[in-house]
CSV table of C-alpha atoms and ligand atoms in Angstrom, one decimal:
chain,number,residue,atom,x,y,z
A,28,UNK,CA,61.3,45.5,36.6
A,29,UNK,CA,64.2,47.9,37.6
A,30,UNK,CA,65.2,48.2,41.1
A,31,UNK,CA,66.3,51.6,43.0
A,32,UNK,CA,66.6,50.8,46.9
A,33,UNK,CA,67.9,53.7,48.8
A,34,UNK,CA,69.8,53.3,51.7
A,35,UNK,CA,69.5,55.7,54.7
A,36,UNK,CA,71.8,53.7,56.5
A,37,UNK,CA,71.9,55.2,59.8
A,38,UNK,CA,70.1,58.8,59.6
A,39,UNK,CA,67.0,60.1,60.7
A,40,UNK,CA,65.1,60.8,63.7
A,41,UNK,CA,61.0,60.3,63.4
A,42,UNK,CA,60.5,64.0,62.3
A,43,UNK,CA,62.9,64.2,59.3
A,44,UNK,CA,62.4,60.2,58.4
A,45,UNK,CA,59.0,61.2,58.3
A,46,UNK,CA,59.5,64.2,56.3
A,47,UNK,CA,61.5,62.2,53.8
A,48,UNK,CA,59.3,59.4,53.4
A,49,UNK,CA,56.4,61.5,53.0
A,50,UNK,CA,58.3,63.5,50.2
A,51,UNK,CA,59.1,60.9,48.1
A,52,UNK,CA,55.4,59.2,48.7
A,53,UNK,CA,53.9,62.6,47.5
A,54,UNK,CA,56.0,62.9,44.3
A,55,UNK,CA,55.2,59.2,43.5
A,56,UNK,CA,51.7,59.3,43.7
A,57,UNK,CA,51.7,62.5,42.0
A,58,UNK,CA,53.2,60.4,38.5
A,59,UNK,CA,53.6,56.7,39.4
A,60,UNK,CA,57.3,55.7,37.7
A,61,UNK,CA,56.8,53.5,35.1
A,62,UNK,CA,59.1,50.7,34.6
A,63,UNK,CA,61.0,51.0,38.3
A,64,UNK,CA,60.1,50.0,41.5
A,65,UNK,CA,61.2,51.9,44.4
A,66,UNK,CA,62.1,50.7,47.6
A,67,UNK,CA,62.8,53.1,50.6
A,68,UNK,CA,65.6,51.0,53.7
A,69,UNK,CA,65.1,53.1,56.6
A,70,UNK,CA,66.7,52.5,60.3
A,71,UNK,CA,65.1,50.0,61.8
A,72,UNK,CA,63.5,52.5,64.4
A,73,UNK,CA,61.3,54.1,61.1
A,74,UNK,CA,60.2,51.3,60.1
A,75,UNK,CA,56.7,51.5,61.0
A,76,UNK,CA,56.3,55.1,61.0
A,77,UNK,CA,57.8,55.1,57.6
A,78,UNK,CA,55.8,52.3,56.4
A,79,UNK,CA,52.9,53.5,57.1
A,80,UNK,CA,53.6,57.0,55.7
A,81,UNK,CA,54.4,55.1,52.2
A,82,UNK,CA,50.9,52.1,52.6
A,83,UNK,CA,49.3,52.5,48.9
A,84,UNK,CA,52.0,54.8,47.3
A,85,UNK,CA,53.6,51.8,45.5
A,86,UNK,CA,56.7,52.8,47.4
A,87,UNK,CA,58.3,49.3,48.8
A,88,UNK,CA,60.2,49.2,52.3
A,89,UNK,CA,63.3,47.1,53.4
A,90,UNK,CA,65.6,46.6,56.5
A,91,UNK,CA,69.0,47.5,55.9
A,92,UNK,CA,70.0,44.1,58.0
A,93,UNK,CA,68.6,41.4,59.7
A,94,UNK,CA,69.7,38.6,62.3
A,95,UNK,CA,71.1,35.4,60.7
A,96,UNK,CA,68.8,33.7,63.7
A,97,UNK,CA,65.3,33.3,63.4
A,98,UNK,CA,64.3,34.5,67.7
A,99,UNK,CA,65.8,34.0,70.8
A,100,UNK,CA,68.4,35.1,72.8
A,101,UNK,CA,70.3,37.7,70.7
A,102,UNK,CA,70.0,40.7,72.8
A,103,UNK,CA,69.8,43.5,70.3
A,104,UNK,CA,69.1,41.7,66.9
A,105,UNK,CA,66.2,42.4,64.7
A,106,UNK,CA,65.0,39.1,62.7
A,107,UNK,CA,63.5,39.0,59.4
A,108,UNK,CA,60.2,38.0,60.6
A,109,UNK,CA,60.3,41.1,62.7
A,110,UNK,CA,61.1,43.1,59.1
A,111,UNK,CA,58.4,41.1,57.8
A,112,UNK,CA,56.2,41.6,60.3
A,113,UNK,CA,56.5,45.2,59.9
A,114,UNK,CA,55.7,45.5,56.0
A,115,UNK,CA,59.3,44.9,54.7
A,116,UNK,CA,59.6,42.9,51.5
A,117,UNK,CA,63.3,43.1,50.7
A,118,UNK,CA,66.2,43.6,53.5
A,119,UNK,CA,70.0,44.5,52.5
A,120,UNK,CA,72.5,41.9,53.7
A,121,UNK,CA,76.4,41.9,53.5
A,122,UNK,CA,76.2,45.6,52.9
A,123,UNK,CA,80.4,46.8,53.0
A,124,UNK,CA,79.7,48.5,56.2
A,125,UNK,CA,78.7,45.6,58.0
A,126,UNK,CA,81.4,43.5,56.6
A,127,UNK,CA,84.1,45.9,57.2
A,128,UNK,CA,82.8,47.5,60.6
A,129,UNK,CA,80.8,45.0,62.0
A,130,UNK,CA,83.2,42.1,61.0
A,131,UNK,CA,81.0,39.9,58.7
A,132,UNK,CA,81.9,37.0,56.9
A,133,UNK,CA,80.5,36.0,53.7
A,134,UNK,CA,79.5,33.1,55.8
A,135,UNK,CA,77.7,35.5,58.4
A,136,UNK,CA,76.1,36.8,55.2
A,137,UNK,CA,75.1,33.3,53.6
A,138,UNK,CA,73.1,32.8,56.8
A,139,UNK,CA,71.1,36.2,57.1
A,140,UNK,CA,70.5,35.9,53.4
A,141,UNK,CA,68.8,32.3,54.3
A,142,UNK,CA,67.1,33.5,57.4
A,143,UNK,CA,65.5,36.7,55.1
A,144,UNK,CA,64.3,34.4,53.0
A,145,UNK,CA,62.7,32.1,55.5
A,146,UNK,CA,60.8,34.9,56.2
A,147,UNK,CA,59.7,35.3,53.3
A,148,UNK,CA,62.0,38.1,52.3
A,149,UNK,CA,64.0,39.1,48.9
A,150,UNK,CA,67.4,39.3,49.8
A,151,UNK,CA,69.6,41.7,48.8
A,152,UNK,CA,73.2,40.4,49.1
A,153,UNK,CA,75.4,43.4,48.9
A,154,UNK,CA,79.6,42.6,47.3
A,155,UNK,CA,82.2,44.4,45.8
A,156,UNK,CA,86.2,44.8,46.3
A,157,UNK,CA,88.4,47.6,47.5
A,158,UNK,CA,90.1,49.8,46.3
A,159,UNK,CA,93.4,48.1,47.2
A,160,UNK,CA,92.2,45.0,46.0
A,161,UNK,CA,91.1,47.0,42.7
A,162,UNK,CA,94.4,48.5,42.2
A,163,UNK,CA,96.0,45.6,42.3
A,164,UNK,CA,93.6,44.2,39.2
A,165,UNK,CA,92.1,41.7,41.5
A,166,UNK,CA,88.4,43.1,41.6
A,167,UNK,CA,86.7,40.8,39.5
A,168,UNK,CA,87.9,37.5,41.6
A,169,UNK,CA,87.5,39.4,44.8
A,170,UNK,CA,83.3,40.2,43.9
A,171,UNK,CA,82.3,36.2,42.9
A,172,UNK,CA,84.6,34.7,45.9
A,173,UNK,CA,82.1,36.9,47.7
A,174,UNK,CA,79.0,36.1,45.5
A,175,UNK,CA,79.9,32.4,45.9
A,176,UNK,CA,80.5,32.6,49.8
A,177,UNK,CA,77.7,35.0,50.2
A,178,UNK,CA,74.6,32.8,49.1
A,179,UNK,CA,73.4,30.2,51.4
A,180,UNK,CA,73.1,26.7,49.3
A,181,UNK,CA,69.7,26.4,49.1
A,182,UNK,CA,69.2,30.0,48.1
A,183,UNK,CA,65.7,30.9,46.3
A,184,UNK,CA,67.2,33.0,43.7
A,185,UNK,CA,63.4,34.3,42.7
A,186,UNK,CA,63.7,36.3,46.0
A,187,UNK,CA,67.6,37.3,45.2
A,188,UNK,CA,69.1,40.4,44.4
A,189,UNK,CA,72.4,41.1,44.4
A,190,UNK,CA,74.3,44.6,44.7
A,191,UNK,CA,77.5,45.4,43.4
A,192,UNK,CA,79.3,47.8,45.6
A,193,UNK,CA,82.7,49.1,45.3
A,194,UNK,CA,84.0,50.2,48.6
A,195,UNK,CA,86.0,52.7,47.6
A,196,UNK,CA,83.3,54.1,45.6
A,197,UNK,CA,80.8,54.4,48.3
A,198,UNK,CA,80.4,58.0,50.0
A,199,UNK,CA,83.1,58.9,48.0
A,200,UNK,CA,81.7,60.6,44.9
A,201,UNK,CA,83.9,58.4,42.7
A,202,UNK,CA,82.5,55.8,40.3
A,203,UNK,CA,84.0,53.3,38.5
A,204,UNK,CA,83.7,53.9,34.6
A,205,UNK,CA,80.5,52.2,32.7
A,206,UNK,CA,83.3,49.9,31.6
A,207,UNK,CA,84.4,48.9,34.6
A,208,UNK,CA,80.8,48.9,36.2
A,209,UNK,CA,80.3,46.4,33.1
A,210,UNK,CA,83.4,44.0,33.3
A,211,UNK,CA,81.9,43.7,36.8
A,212,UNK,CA,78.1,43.4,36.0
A,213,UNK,CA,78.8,41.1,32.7
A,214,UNK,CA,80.6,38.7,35.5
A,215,UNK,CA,78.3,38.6,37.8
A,216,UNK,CA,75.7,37.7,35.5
A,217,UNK,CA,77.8,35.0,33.9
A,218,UNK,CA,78.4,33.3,37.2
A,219,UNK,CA,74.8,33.8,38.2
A,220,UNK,CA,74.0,32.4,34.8
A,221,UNK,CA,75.9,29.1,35.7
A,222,UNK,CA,74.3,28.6,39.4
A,223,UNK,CA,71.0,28.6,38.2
A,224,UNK,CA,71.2,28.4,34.9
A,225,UNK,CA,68.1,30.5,32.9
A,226,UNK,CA,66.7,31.2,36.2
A,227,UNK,CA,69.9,33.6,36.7
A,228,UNK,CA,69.2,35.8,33.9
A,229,UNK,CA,66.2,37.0,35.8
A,230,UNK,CA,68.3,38.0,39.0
A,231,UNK,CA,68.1,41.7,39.5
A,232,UNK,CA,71.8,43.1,39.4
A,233,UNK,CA,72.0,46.9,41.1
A,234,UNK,CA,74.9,49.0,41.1
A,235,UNK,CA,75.9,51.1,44.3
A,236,UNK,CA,78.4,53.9,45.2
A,237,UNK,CA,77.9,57.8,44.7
A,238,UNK,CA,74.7,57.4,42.0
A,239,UNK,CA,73.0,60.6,41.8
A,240,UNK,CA,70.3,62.4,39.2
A,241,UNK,CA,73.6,63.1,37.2
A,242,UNK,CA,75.2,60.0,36.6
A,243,UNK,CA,71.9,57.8,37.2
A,244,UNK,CA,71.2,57.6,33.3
A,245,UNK,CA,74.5,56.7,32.2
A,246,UNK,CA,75.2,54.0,34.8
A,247,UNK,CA,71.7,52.5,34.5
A,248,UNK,CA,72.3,52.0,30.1
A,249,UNK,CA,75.2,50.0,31.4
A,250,UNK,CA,74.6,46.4,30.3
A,251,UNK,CA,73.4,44.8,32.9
A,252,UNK,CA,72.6,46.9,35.7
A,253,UNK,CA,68.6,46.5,36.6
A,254,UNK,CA,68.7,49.2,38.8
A,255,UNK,CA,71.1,51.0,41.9
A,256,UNK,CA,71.4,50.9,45.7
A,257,UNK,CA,71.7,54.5,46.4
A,258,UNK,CA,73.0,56.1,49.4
A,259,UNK,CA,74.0,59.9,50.3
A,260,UNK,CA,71.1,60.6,47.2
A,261,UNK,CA,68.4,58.8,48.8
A,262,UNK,CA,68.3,61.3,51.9
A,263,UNK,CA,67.1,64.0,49.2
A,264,UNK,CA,63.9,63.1,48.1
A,265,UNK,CA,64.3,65.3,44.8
A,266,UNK,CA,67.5,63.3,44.3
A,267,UNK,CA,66.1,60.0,45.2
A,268,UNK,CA,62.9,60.4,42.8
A,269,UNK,CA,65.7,61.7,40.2
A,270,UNK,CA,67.2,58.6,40.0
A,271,UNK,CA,63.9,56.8,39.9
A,272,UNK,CA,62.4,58.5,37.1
A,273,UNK,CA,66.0,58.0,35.4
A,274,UNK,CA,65.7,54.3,36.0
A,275,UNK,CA,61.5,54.2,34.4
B,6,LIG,C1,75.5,52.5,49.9
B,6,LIG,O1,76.0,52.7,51.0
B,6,LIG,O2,74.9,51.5,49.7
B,6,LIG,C2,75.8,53.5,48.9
B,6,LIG,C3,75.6,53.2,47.7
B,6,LIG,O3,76.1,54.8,49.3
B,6,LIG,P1,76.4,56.1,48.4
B,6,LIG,O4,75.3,56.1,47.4
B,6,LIG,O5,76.3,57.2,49.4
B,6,LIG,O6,77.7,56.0,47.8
């Protein structure tokens, strides 16, 4: 089933997460998407509230990170047994912001992808190049260096799902062409083909960077893309169940 994770990155006090949470819950239970399943990545200071304004609306809830450590002494971290703990059943790892603000490695991300699935966690491992790097035609190599660094080796990759982001296209209101989305997408796939052979067919590939209601349809009929990580849109809840019912 098609995937559409929204992102709030970090936005949202408890009033207006609530608000949100409570809009979209309202307009899914009013007509259930068919065909998608919607998942809703607040801060990690909504995550109850949140979670419990979305129990029994089919709506599913995610961290947007998680510690590569399982507890202990890492003053400040959230682990994915806390996510867990709290309802969670996916959490974003890798995400560009994180790698380019918060310094991760694809070797940071291998481990939090491991640890989110130790908890028993779907993982979604977030790549994709610059636009530097894309100008200078080097995209393609630049997304499965970061695939194949990103993925811990024992990876379950039944609880995988992996996000193709363009940097340069997130925030920004510029998308790559269905073209380019599916140069990218058709690679992916390929390589995800040869790690786990039929099992990587199965993988759930999302695209992410400036999807909205109006360029939701076209970017989902790319070949594929099983669904988006949405941003800025998902802060709207008209927006966000836009791009779900385009995705059902
Ligand atoms: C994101 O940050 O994951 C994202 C896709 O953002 P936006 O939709 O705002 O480009």
């Amino acid at each position: 089933m098609r995937l559409i994770a929204g992102n709030w990155k970090m936005n949202g006090l408890q009033a207006e997460g609530l608000a949100l949470a409570r809009a979209v819950a309202d307009a899914i239970r009013g007509a259930p998407p068919l065909g998608a399943e919607a998942l809703i990545c607040p801060p990690a200071t909504l995550l109850a509230s949140v979670g419990a304004a979305i129990a029994g609306t089919g709506l599913a809830l995610g961290g947007q990170d998680c510690s590569p450590e399982a507890k202990g002494a890492f003053t400040g971290d959230v682990s994915a047994a806390m996510l867990a703990d709290l309802g969670c059943r996916y959490v974003i790892v890798g995400h560009s912001e994180r790698r380019q603000f918060r310094g991760e490695t694809d070797a940071a991300v291998a481990k939090k992808a491991a640890a989110a699935q130790a908890a028993g966690l779907h993982a979604i491992v977030c790549v994709g190049e610059r636009g530097d790097e894309r100008a200078r035609g080097a995209a393609q190599t630049i997304v499965l260096g970061q695939m194949a660094g990103s993925l811990p080796a024992d990876i379950d990759p039944t609880r995988l799902v992996v996000a193709y982001e363009p940097v340069w296209a997130i925030g920004s209101g510029r998308t790559p062409t269905p073209a380019e989305i599916a140069e990218i997408h058709g690679a992916l796939r390929h390589w995800l083909g040869e790690r786990f052979g039929s099992i990587g067919s199965g993988i759930r590939l999302l695209y992410g960077g400036s999807v909205t209601p109006a360029n939701a349809a076209a970017i989902l009929a790319v070949p594929a893309v099983d669904g988006s990580l949405v941003g800025g849109a998902s802060l709207k809840a008209s927006d966000f169940i836009g791009i779900i019912r385009a995705a059902a």
